[in-house]
Amino acid sequence: MSDPGPADRYARARESAALGRDYPLTAAFAASQRFELDPFQIAGCRGLEAGRSVLVAAPTGAGKTIVGEFAIHLAMQEPGDKAFYTTPIKALSNQKFRELQDVYGADQVGLLTGDTNINGNARIVVMTTEVLRNMLYADSAALRGLRYVVMDEVHYLADRFRGAVWEEIIIHLPPAVRLVSLSATVSNAEEFGDWLDTVRGDTEVIVSEIRPVPLEQHVLVRGDLLPLFDDRAGIATAQVNQELMRIRSFKGPNFENNRRVQNMNSARQKGYEASRRRPHKGGQRPVRSANVQRIERLDRPDVVELLARANLLPAIFFIFSRVGCDAAVQQVRRSGVRLTSHEERLEIRAIVEERTRTLRDEDLAVLGYWDWLDNLERGVASHHAGLLPAFKEVVEDLFQRKLVKVVFATETLALGINMPARTVVLEKLEKFNGEARVAITSGEYTQLTGRAGRRGIDVEGHAVIQWTEGLDPQAVAALASRRTYPLNSSFRPTYNMAVNLIDQFGRGRAREILESSFAQFQADRAVVGLARSVRDQEESLAGYRKAMTCDRGDFTDYSAIRRDLSDLEKLNRKDVTAGRGTREQRQREIQSLRKRMQRHSCHSCPDREDHARWAERYWKLKRTIDKTRQQISARTGAVARIFDRVVDVLAELDYVRVEGDGRTVLTAAGRTMRRIYGERDLLVAESLRQGLWKGLDAASLATLACCLVYEPRREESNTGERGLPRGPFRQALSDTRTLWQRLDDLEREHRLPGSEPVSAGLAQAMYSWARGVPLERVLVEADMAAGDFVRWSKQTIDLLDQLSIVADGDLGTTARKALDAVRRGIVAYSSV
């Protein structure tokens, strides 16, 4: 990169002077950073200093969080002011907690993630979004003095299961709190910003499409890294490299002969590979070749070594399968590849032993610790949701320290964790979505490749797509050049949300609040467009009506008879299964319509068929308009209508009551439900009220809680329930399932979607774990990876924690004992 000229330096100096004069806090903060802030970062900081909320949408790795950190910096300028930093996942919260501790000191920073509570009354608190939502509904004293809330990865509000939490927070935060919303690049950022401005007040939208580290995109064809785009055309034109198009079409008659010739010239090929590299912007990059004809995939160890020779490590290989990630690590290990020096291996071992010292030796053996450590010392690791959280954190730490050079990961790694690489490799451009193999979207491609390029380290990042049979370079180029990643609301009212809103605001105000959700905002925006199209179509409809005007009579009426007759005749021809009586009835109706048509005054018009052609257009367009009007009716007030159905269910079950003056108030059961969160809020509340779980011991209650939170895999059978606790547990489970069925029927009667059946698929393993059975046996019973077992255990703990607070008498005490029984060993591990 060339030095700026005198004119550029002068312009920057003037801009810097203006920044210091008009925005002194932004200028001082910018001067304290290790890097010169980008324009979008400065714009975000200026907006906050001016007293506005901000939405910052920028690519992965662009440095959005610097704006959130400036909000914290502002809060710390005034005694008593607080700032909350929210993240969607606990791993991100832990990471941010450590970073902020390094800046402000341990006494000023707290962490709240449901299962971790550290210094919760600090001036800076990092938390998961659910924790903040619960604080808002409880009107927690910790909210006093709150001035800024940072919502990192705010595009999570599109998440089908947890997205509503983001909208609840945005709607309910006190008006004086400034909101810092940090999002990946989305194609409708302005729409989301308009909604934020509507519900939060003055909000500035800052969008950046610029990656701080440019991305070079390649296709790996056998041993050659070929540019995806023609270097001369540039990515803006999406002009695909013509060499790739020639390779795709090369399937001529001499194909097999050419393969044999190339095999015979292996020595020449080795010489060519040695000459394929040339210096490139401070690193090594293989140059393109026109001699690629044999299209074979390289084995993973060969790809790793190719990237190592080309100075393109560290790298993340995205493989859309946990089994595939683990298999890839073993494949590299068997090949003997070693990417670390002796000193690096010693450092890796020291870090791993320190981070895992609280885990028991027998558990480490079960978890394959020694093989895992050996892989790490080679510089290779996997990263996926099935991995023990403690192991995932170590992999992340070692990768950031540049000690682990290659990570084979599922796409979950692309969601926010700070693990940038020099190179990202995509082995395939399709993944299994639970039902079928589907192509990844342009938004997913952007998220995955966004990990390539480390700011302040790399001059450029590299995305490598491995060639597969049937790969279309044009389709890959379209994926790489499109930025269509819309943010769509997944908001829907829940029972817990309903009782909290009614308790705080009353039913009428609650409906108004829900109508201010992003879900309704988007629906209303769509309605505006639909209504405009209806108006335009109605003008055409009037033109058609005029064109078919007949001086003999009402041609609209006549054409309606013709249309009914035509539809009935078609139905009679197609429906060959109809009984004799039905067909005779239709025949009578057809004869009646024919008589009406023939008697109509327009039937004898000499221009009848000309009018009829206009009438056909009229009725076709009218049908379209009627459908559009139905869409408008369905969308207008849709969220509030669902809320009304939820409240109707609550009223029928006596969680709310309508007073004589028309007010809707909570009953004692409704007040209990305020503190029950999650997908099963109604089932849990009703089970408590009916006393279905009284008499259970701690292990049995933990097992029942697990049945309520556990979601079986699609292919998993729900019938294998051998080994379940006998006695009171089985009766409690049976009663809970019967109750679920009744509630599910009630919901469907009120046109609500209902819920999934209660699953005991993990019950045997959880019962064993809560009774202190060793990890090895529990994982065999669970038939799942350690990381999955820990995740379900922590969700079980979350529910038990709620029960310990809301349940009366002995059940509350038992819930606390059950919680302690589950929170042991690998489940209790915490890195903070």
mmCIF file of C-alpha atoms in Angstrom, residues 67-235:
data_model
loop_
_atom_site.group_PDB
_atom_site.id
_atom_site.type_symbol
_atom_site.label_atom_id
_atom_site.label_comp_id
_atom_site.label_asym_id
_atom_site.label_seq_id
_atom_site.Cartn_x
_atom_site.Cartn_y
_atom_site.Cartn_z
ATOM 1 C CA VAL A 67 -18.212 1.272 18.899
ATOM 2 C CA GLY A 68 -19.613 -0.818 21.753
ATOM 3 C CA GLU A 69 -16.388 -0.345 23.683
ATOM 4 C CA PHE A 70 -16.693 3.424 23.198
ATOM 5 C CA ALA A 71 -20.168 3.305 24.785
ATOM 6 C CA ILE A 72 -18.600 1.618 27.823
ATOM 7 C CA HIS A 73 -15.869 4.272 27.789
ATOM 8 C CA LEU A 74 -18.574 6.980 27.871
ATOM 9 C CA ALA A 75 -20.364 5.327 30.793
ATOM 10 C CA MET A 76 -17.142 5.250 32.790
ATOM 11 C CA GLN A 77 -16.711 9.025 32.391
ATOM 12 C CA GLU A 78 -19.599 9.740 34.807
ATOM 13 C CA PRO A 79 -19.642 8.355 38.367
ATOM 14 C CA GLY A 80 -22.550 5.992 38.917
ATOM 15 C CA ASP A 81 -23.275 5.358 35.224
ATOM 16 C CA LYS A 82 -23.447 1.750 34.032
ATOM 17 C CA ALA A 83 -23.096 -0.105 30.749
ATOM 18 C CA PHE A 84 -24.327 -3.603 29.869
ATOM 19 C CA TYR A 85 -22.738 -5.623 27.067
ATOM 20 C CA THR A 86 -25.029 -8.396 25.820
ATOM 21 C CA THR A 87 -24.104 -11.339 23.598
ATOM 22 C CA PRO A 88 -26.157 -14.240 22.236
ATOM 23 C CA ILE A 89 -23.950 -17.052 23.565
ATOM 24 C CA LYS A 90 -22.056 -17.729 26.788
ATOM 25 C CA ALA A 91 -18.736 -18.295 25.012
ATOM 26 C CA LEU A 92 -18.899 -14.763 23.586
ATOM 27 C CA SER A 93 -19.839 -13.364 27.003
ATOM 28 C CA ASN A 94 -16.865 -15.099 28.624
ATOM 29 C CA GLN A 95 -14.522 -13.785 25.943
ATOM 30 C CA LYS A 96 -15.777 -10.181 26.257
ATOM 31 C CA PHE A 97 -15.654 -10.372 30.054
ATOM 32 C CA ARG A 98 -11.957 -11.217 29.982
ATOM 33 C CA GLU A 99 -11.220 -8.476 27.421
ATOM 34 C CA LEU A 100 -12.992 -5.780 29.460
ATOM 35 C CA GLN A 101 -11.336 -6.936 32.673
ATOM 36 C CA ASP A 102 -7.969 -6.347 31.010
ATOM 37 C CA VAL A 103 -8.999 -2.739 30.254
ATOM 38 C CA TYR A 104 -10.970 -1.670 33.345
ATOM 39 C CA GLY A 105 -9.859 -4.107 36.068
ATOM 40 C CA ALA A 106 -11.627 -7.047 37.712
ATOM 41 C CA ASP A 107 -13.489 -4.892 40.255
ATOM 42 C CA GLN A 108 -15.297 -2.867 37.540
ATOM 43 C CA VAL A 109 -16.506 -5.745 35.319
ATOM 44 C CA GLY A 110 -19.145 -8.398 36.033
ATOM 45 C CA LEU A 111 -20.463 -11.477 34.215
ATOM 46 C CA LEU A 112 -23.996 -12.913 34.247
ATOM 47 C CA THR A 113 -24.717 -15.920 32.012
ATOM 48 C CA GLY A 114 -27.377 -17.860 33.887
ATOM 49 C CA ASP A 115 -24.960 -20.426 35.317
ATOM 50 C CA THR A 116 -22.236 -17.879 36.162
ATOM 51 C CA ASN A 117 -22.637 -14.878 38.460
ATOM 52 C CA ILE A 118 -19.499 -12.796 38.970
ATOM 53 C CA ASN A 119 -19.610 -9.254 40.366
ATOM 54 C CA GLY A 120 -23.158 -8.688 39.077
ATOM 55 C CA ASN A 121 -23.391 -5.186 40.613
ATOM 56 C CA ALA A 122 -20.331 -3.865 38.735
ATOM 57 C CA ARG A 123 -20.576 -0.758 36.553
ATOM 58 C CA ILE A 124 -19.819 -2.836 33.458
ATOM 59 C CA VAL A 125 -21.672 -6.146 33.212
ATOM 60 C CA VAL A 126 -21.377 -8.634 30.351
ATOM 61 C CA MET A 127 -24.395 -10.916 30.030
ATOM 62 C CA THR A 128 -26.417 -13.092 27.720
ATOM 63 C CA THR A 129 -29.532 -11.470 26.270
ATOM 64 C CA GLU A 130 -31.911 -13.712 28.250
ATOM 65 C CA VAL A 131 -30.433 -12.433 31.519
ATOM 66 C CA LEU A 132 -31.143 -8.811 30.559
ATOM 67 C CA ARG A 133 -34.677 -9.680 29.414
ATOM 68 C CA ASN A 134 -35.368 -11.306 32.785
ATOM 69 C CA MET A 135 -33.940 -8.267 34.620
ATOM 70 C CA LEU A 136 -36.272 -5.964 32.694
ATOM 71 C CA TYR A 137 -39.369 -8.004 33.529
ATOM 72 C CA ALA A 138 -38.327 -8.224 37.194
ATOM 73 C CA ASP A 139 -37.572 -4.459 37.297
ATOM 74 C CA SER A 140 -34.177 -5.356 38.799
ATOM 75 C CA ALA A 141 -32.387 -2.787 40.967
ATOM 76 C CA ALA A 142 -29.297 -3.430 38.793
ATOM 77 C CA LEU A 143 -30.966 -1.370 36.036
ATOM 78 C CA ARG A 144 -30.581 1.847 38.033
ATOM 79 C CA GLY A 145 -27.908 4.073 36.557
ATOM 80 C CA LEU A 146 -27.908 2.115 33.269
ATOM 81 C CA ARG A 147 -26.939 4.466 30.418
ATOM 82 C CA TYR A 148 -25.779 2.217 27.563
ATOM 83 C CA VAL A 149 -26.656 -1.263 26.364
ATOM 84 C CA VAL A 150 -24.522 -2.891 23.682
ATOM 85 C CA MET A 151 -26.304 -5.652 21.756
ATOM 86 C CA ASP A 152 -23.599 -7.599 19.968
ATOM 87 C CA GLU A 153 -24.638 -9.837 17.047
ATOM 88 C CA VAL A 154 -28.104 -8.224 17.054
ATOM 89 C CA HIS A 155 -28.936 -10.022 13.788
ATOM 90 C CA TYR A 156 -29.622 -13.012 16.076
ATOM 91 C CA LEU A 157 -33.159 -11.626 16.418
ATOM 92 C CA ALA A 158 -33.872 -13.595 13.244
ATOM 93 C CA ASP A 159 -33.173 -16.809 15.200
ATOM 94 C CA ARG A 160 -36.328 -18.939 15.184
ATOM 95 C CA PHE A 161 -35.987 -20.068 18.792
ATOM 96 C CA ARG A 162 -34.356 -17.185 20.660
ATOM 97 C CA GLY A 163 -34.842 -14.168 18.413
ATOM 98 C CA ALA A 164 -37.841 -12.749 20.288
ATOM 99 C CA VAL A 165 -35.612 -11.954 23.285
ATOM 100 C CA TRP A 166 -33.753 -9.244 21.329
ATOM 101 C CA GLU A 167 -36.998 -7.510 20.404
ATOM 102 C CA GLU A 168 -38.324 -7.723 23.971
ATOM 103 C CA ILE A 169 -35.189 -5.976 25.250
ATOM 104 C CA ILE A 170 -35.247 -3.275 22.575
ATOM 105 C CA ILE A 171 -38.917 -2.528 23.279
ATOM 106 C CA HIS A 172 -38.677 -2.549 27.101
ATOM 107 C CA LEU A 173 -35.390 -0.775 27.829
ATOM 108 C CA PRO A 174 -35.995 2.544 29.627
ATOM 109 C CA PRO A 175 -36.187 5.441 27.116
ATOM 110 C CA ALA A 176 -33.099 7.163 28.548
ATOM 111 C CA VAL A 177 -30.848 4.169 27.767
ATOM 112 C CA ARG A 178 -28.822 4.551 24.575
ATOM 113 C CA LEU A 179 -28.679 1.389 22.489
ATOM 114 C CA VAL A 180 -25.640 0.235 20.514
ATOM 115 C CA SER A 181 -26.767 -2.445 18.033
ATOM 116 C CA LEU A 182 -23.937 -4.321 16.298
ATOM 117 C CA SER A 183 -24.887 -6.455 13.314
ATOM 118 C CA ALA A 184 -23.313 -8.429 10.519
ATOM 119 C CA THR A 185 -23.871 -6.965 7.072
ATOM 120 C CA VAL A 186 -27.586 -7.288 6.316
ATOM 121 C CA SER A 187 -29.341 -6.137 3.180
ATOM 122 C CA ASN A 188 -32.186 -4.383 5.048
ATOM 123 C CA ALA A 189 -30.168 -2.507 7.685
ATOM 124 C CA GLU A 190 -32.012 0.716 6.886
ATOM 125 C CA GLU A 191 -35.387 -0.967 7.521
ATOM 126 C CA PHE A 192 -34.156 -2.315 10.873
ATOM 127 C CA GLY A 193 -32.726 1.118 11.681
ATOM 128 C CA ASP A 194 -36.064 2.780 10.879
ATOM 129 C CA TRP A 195 -37.762 0.446 13.367
ATOM 130 C CA LEU A 196 -35.140 1.175 16.038
ATOM 131 C CA ASP A 197 -35.705 4.885 15.444
ATOM 132 C CA THR A 198 -39.449 4.348 15.863
ATOM 133 C CA VAL A 199 -39.253 2.454 19.174
ATOM 134 C CA ARG A 200 -36.062 3.892 20.712
ATOM 135 C CA GLY A 201 -36.017 7.444 19.392
ATOM 136 C CA ASP A 202 -33.079 9.136 17.666
ATOM 137 C CA THR A 203 -31.056 6.285 16.105
ATOM 138 C CA GLU A 204 -28.264 6.655 13.572
ATOM 139 C CA VAL A 205 -27.735 3.870 11.021
ATOM 140 C CA ILE A 206 -24.140 3.265 9.961
ATOM 141 C CA VAL A 207 -23.533 0.674 7.239
ATOM 142 C CA SER A 208 -20.127 -0.388 5.951
ATOM 143 C CA GLU A 209 -19.580 -2.941 3.191
ATOM 144 C CA ILE A 210 -15.802 -2.544 3.328
ATOM 145 C CA ARG A 211 -13.683 -5.345 4.725
ATOM 146 C CA PRO A 212 -10.658 -3.973 6.574
ATOM 147 C CA VAL A 213 -8.615 -6.820 5.082
ATOM 148 C CA PRO A 214 -9.371 -7.466 1.368
ATOM 149 C CA LEU A 215 -10.494 -10.981 0.479
ATOM 150 C CA GLU A 216 -8.852 -12.947 -2.329
ATOM 151 C CA GLN A 217 -11.026 -15.832 -3.538
ATOM 152 C CA HIS A 218 -9.618 -19.012 -5.051
ATOM 153 C CA VAL A 219 -10.784 -22.358 -6.325
ATOM 154 C CA LEU A 220 -8.513 -25.295 -5.455
ATOM 155 C CA VAL A 221 -8.337 -27.548 -8.526
ATOM 156 C CA ARG A 222 -6.157 -30.512 -7.691
ATOM 157 C CA GLY A 223 -2.898 -28.803 -6.657
ATOM 158 C CA ASP A 224 -3.597 -25.367 -8.092
ATOM 159 C CA LEU A 225 -5.110 -22.328 -6.437
ATOM 160 C CA LEU A 226 -6.846 -20.503 -9.262
ATOM 161 C CA PRO A 227 -8.410 -17.052 -8.791
ATOM 162 C CA LEU A 228 -12.199 -17.170 -8.776
ATOM 163 C CA PHE A 229 -12.442 -13.781 -10.460
ATOM 164 C CA ASP A 230 -10.556 -12.414 -13.439
ATOM 165 C CA ASP A 231 -7.929 -10.140 -11.857
ATOM 166 C CA ARG A 232 -8.314 -7.627 -14.671
ATOM 167 C CA ALA A 233 -12.083 -7.286 -14.283
ATOM 168 C CA GLY A 234 -12.260 -6.995 -10.490
ATOM 169 C CA ILE A 235 -14.841 -8.462 -8.114
#
